[in-house]
PDB file of C-alpha atoms and ligand atoms in Angstrom:
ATOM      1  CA  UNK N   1     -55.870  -3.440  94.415  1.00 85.00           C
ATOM      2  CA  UNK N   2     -55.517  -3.778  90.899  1.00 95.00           C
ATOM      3  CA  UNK N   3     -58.437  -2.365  88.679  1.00 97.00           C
ATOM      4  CA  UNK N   4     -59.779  -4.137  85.667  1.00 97.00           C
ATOM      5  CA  UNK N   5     -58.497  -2.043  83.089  1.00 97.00           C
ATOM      6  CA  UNK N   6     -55.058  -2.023  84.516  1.00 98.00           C
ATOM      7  CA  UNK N   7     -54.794  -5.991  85.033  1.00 98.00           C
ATOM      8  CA  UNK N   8     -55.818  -6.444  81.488  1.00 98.00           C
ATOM      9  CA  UNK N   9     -53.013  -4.092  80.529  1.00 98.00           C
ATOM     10  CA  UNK N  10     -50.044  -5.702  82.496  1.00 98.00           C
ATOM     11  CA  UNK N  11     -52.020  -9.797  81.032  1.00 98.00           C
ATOM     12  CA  UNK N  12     -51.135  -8.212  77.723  1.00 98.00           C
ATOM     13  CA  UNK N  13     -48.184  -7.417  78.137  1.00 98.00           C
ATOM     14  CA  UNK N  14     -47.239 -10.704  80.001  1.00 98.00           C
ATOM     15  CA  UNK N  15     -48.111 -12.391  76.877  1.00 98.00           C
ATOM     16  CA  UNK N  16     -46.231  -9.823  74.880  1.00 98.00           C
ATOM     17  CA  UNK N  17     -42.949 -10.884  77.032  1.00 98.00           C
ATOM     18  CA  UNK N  18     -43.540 -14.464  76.959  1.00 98.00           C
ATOM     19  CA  UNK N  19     -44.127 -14.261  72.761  1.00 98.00           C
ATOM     20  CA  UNK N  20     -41.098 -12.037  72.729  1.00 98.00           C
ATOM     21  CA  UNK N  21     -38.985 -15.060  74.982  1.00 98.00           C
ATOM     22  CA  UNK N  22     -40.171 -17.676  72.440  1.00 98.00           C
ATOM     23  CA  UNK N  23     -39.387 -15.639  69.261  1.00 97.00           C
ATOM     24  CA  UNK N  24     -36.003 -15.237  70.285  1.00 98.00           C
ATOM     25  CA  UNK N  25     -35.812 -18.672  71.121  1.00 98.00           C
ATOM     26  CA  UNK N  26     -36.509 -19.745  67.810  1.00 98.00           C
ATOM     27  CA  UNK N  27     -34.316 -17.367  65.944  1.00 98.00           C
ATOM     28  CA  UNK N  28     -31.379 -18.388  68.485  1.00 98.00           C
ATOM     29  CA  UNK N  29     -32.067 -22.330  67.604  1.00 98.00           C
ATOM     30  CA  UNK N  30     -32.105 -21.212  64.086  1.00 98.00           C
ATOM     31  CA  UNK N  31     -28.535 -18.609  64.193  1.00 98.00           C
ATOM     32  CA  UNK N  32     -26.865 -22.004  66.281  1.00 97.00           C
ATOM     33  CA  UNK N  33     -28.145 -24.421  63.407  1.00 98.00           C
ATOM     34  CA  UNK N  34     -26.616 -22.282  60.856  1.00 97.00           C
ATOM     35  CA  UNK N  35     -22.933 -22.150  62.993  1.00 96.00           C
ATOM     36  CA  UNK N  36     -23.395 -18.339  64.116  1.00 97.00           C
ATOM     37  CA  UNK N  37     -22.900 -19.658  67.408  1.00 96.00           C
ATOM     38  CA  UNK N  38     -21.894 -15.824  68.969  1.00 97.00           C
ATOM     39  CA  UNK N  39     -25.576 -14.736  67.745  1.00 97.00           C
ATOM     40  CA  UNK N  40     -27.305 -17.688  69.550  1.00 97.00           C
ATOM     41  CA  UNK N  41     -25.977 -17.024  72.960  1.00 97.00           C
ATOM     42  CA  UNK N  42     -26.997 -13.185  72.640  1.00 97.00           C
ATOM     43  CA  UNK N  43     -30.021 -14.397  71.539  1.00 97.00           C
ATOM     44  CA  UNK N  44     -30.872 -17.630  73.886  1.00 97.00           C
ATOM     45  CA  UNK N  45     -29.585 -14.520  76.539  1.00 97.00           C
ATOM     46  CA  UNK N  46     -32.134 -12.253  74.880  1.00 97.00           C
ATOM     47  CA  UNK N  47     -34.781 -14.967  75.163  1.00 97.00           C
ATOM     48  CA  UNK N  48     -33.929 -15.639  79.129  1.00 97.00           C
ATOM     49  CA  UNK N  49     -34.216 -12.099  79.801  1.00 97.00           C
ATOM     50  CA  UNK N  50     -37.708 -11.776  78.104  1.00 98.00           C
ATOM     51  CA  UNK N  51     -38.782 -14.287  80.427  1.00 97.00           C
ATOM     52  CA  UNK N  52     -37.248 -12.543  83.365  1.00 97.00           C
ATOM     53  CA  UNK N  53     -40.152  -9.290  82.365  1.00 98.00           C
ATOM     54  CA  UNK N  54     -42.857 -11.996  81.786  1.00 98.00           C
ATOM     55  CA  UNK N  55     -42.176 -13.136  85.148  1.00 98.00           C
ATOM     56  CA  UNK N  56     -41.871  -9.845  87.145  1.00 98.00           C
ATOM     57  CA  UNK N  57     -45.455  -8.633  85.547  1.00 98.00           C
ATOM     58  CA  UNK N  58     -46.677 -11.534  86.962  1.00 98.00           C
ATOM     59  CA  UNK N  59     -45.431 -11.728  90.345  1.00 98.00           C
ATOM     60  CA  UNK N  60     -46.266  -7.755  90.351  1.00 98.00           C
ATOM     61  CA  UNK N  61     -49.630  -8.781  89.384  1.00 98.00           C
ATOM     62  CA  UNK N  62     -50.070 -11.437  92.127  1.00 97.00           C
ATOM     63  CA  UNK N  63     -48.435  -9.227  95.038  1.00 97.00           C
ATOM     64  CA  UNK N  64     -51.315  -6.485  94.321  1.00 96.00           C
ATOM     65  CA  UNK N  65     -53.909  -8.608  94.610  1.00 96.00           C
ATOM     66  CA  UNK N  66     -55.094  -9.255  91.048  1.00 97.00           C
ATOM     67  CA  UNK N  67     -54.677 -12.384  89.199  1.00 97.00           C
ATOM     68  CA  UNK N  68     -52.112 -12.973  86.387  1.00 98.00           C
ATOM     69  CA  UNK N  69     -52.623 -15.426  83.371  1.00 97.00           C
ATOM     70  CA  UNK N  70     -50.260 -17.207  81.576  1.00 96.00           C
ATOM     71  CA  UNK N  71     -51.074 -17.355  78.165  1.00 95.00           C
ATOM     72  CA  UNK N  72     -50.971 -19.810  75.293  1.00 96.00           C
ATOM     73  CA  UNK N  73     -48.543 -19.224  72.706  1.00 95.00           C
ATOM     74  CA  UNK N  74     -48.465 -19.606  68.893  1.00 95.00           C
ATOM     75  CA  UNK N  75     -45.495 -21.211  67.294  1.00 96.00           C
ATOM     76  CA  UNK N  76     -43.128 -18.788  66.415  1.00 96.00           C
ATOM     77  CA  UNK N  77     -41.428 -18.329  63.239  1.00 95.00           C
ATOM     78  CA  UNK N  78     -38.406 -20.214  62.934  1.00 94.00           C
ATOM     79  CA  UNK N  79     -36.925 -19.801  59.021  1.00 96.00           C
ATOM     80  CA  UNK N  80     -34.979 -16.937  58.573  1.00 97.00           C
ATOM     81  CA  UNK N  81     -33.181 -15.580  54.923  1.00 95.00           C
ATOM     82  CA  UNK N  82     -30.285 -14.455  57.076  1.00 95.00           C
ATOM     83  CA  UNK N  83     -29.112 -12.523  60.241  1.00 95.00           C
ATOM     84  CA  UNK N  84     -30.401  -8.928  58.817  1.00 95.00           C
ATOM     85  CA  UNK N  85     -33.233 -10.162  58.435  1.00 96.00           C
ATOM     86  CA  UNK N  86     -33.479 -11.334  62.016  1.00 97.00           C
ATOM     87  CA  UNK N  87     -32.059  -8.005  63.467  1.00 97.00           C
ATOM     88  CA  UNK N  88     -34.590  -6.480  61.489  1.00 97.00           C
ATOM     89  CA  UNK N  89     -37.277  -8.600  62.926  1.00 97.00           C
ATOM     90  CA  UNK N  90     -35.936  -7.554  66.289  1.00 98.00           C
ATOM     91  CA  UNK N  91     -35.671  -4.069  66.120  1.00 98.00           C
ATOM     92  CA  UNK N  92     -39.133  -4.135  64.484  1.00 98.00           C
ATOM     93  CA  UNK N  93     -40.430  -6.250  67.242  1.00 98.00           C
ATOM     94  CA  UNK N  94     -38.717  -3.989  69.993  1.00 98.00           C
ATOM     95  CA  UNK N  95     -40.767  -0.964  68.551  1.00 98.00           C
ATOM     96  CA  UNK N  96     -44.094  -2.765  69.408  1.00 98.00           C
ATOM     97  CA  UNK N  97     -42.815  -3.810  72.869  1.00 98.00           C
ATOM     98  CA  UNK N  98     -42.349   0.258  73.334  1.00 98.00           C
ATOM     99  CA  UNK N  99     -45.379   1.326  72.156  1.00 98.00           C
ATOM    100  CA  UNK N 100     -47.616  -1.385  74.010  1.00 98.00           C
ATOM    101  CA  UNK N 101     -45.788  -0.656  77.092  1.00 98.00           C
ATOM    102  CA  UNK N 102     -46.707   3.087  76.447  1.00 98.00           C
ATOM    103  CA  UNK N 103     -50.337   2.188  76.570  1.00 98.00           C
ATOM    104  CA  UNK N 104     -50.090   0.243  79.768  1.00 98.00           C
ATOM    105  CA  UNK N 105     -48.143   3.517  81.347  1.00 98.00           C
ATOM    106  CA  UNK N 106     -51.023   6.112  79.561  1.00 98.00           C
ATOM    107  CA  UNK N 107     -53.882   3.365  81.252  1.00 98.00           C
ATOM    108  CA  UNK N 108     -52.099   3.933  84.968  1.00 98.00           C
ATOM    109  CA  UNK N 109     -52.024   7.607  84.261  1.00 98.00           C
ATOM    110  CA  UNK N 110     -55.832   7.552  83.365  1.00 97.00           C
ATOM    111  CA  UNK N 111     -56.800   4.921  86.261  1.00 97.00           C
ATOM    112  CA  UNK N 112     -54.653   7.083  88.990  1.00 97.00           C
ATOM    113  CA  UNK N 113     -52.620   4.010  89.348  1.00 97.00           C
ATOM    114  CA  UNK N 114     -49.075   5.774  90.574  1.00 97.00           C
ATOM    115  CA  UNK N 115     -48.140   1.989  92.165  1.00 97.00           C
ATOM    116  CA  UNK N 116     -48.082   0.667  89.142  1.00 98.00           C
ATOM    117  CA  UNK N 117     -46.892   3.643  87.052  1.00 98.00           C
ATOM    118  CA  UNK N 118     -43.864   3.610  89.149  1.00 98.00           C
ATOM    119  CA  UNK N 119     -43.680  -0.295  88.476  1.00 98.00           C
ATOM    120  CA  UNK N 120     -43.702   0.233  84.770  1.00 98.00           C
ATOM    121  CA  UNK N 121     -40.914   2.796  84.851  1.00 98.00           C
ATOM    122  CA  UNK N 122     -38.539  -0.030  84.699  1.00 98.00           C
ATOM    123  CA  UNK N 123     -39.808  -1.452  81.590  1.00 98.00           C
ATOM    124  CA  UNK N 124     -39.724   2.080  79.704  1.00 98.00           C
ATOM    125  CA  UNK N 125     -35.910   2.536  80.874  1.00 97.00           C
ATOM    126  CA  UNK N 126     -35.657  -1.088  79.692  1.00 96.00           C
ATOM    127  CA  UNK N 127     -37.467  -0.394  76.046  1.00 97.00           C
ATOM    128  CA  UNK N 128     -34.736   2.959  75.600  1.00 96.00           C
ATOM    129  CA  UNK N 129     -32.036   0.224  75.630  1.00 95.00           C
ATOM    130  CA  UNK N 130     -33.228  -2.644  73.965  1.00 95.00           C
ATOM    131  CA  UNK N 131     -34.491  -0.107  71.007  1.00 97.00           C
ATOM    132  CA  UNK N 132     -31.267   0.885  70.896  1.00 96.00           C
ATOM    133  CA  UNK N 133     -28.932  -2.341  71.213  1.00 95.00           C
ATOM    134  CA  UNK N 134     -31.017  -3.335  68.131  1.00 96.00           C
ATOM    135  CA  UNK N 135     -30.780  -0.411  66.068  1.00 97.00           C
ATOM    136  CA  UNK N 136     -27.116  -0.759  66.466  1.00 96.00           C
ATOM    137  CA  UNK N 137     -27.287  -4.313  65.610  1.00 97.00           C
ATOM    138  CA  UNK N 138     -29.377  -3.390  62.320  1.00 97.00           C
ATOM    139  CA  UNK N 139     -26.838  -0.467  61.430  1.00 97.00           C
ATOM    140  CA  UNK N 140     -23.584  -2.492  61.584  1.00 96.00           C
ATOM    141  CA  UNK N 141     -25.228  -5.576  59.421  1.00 96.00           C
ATOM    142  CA  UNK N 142     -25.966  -2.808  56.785  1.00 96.00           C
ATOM    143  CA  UNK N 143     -22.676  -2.057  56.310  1.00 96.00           C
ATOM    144  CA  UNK N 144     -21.721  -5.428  56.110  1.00 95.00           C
ATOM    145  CA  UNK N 145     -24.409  -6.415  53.683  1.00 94.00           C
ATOM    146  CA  UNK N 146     -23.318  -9.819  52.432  1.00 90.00           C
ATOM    147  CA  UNK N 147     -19.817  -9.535  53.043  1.00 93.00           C
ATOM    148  CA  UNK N 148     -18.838 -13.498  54.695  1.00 93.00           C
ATOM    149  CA  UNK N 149     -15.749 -12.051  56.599  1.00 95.00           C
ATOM    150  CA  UNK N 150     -17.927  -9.382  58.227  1.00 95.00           C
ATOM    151  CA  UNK N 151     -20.617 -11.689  59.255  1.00 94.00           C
ATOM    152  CA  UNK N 152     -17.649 -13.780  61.125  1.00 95.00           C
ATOM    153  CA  UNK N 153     -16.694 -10.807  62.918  1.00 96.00           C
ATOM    154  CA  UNK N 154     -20.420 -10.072  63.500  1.00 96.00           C
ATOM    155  CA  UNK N 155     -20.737 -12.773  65.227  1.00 96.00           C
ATOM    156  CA  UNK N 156     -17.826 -13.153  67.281  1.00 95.00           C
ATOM    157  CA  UNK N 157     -18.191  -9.596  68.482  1.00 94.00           C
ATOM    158  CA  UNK N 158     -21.780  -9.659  69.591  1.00 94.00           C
ATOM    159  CA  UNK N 159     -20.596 -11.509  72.160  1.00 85.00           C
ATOM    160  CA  UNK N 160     -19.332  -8.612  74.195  1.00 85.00           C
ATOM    161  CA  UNK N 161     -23.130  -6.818  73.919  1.00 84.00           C
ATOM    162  CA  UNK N 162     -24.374 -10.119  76.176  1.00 82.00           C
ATOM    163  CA  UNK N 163     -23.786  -8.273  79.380  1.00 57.00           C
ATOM    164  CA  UNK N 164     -24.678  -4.769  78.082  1.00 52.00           C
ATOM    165  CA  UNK N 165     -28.675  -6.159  77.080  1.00 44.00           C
ATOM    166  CA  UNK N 166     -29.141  -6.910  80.716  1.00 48.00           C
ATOM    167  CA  UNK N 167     -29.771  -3.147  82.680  1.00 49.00           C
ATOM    168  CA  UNK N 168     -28.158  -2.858  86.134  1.00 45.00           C
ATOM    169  CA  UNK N 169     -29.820  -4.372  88.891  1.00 44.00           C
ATOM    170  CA  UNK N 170     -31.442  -7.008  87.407  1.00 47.00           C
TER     171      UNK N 170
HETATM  172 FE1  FEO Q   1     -39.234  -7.232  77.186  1.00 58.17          FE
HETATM  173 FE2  FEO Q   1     -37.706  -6.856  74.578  1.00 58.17          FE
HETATM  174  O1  FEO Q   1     -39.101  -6.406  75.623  1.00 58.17           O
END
């Protein structure tokens, strides 16, 4: 059985997951309304997969007894200057995600919670990549800067990182 403490934990971060899903869903309407059409798949992808961790937190939640909300979501933002400027959003964004799934492994640590602890592990190996995948994304648009031709290539090549966001065995 789930304690308090912990259920609160993993309802946060459901609603952290299912924010994440619709921000990405905006910016990917947004990148495919402006033609880069390789940056909204990995991003409609990115937005599916968000869902995906919504999802498991609250099956996980249901299967141990506790009850899972789904929450109400504000309306994302959905005008961007540019694609650095979403990257950066990302990468910022991923950052949070890390450090409020920290807090949820640091509450099953103080609540003796090892079931869940051991659940969570997934989403910290998760965090390493998507922390990554963005920094990368934020390095190479620096060196492009506002270069056209290099913001063609940008998004052509992303498409290749669409199978590389989702870790094995999901
Ligand atoms: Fe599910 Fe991007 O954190």
């Amino acid at each position: 059985m789930l304690s308090k403490k912990i259920q609160n934990a993993l309802n946060n971060q459901i609603e952290l997951e299912a924010a994440s899903s619709n921000y990405y869903l905006a910016m990917a309407s947004w990148a495919e309304s402006e033609g880069f059409n390789g940056v909204a798949n990995f991003l409609y992808t990115h937005s599916d997969e968000e869902r995906i961790h919504m999802i498991k937190l609250v099956r996980f939640i249901n299967e141990r007894g506790g009850k899972a909300v789904v929450p109400a979501l504000k309306e994302p933002i959905s005008k961007f200057k540019n694609l650095t400027e979403i990257f950066d959003i990302i990468l910022k964004h991923e950052i949070l995600v890390t450090s409020e799934i920290n807090k949820v492994v640091d509450a099953c640590l103080s609540e003796k919670d090892y079931t869940t602890h051991n659940f969570m592990q997934w989403y910290v190996a998760e965090q390493l990549e998507e922390e990554s995948l963005a920094k990368n994304n934020v390095d190479k648009l620096r060196l492009i800067g506002d270069d056209k031709g290099g913001m063609y290539l940008f998004d052509r090549d992303i498409a290749a990182l669409i199978p590389t966001a989702t870790p094995k065995g999901k």
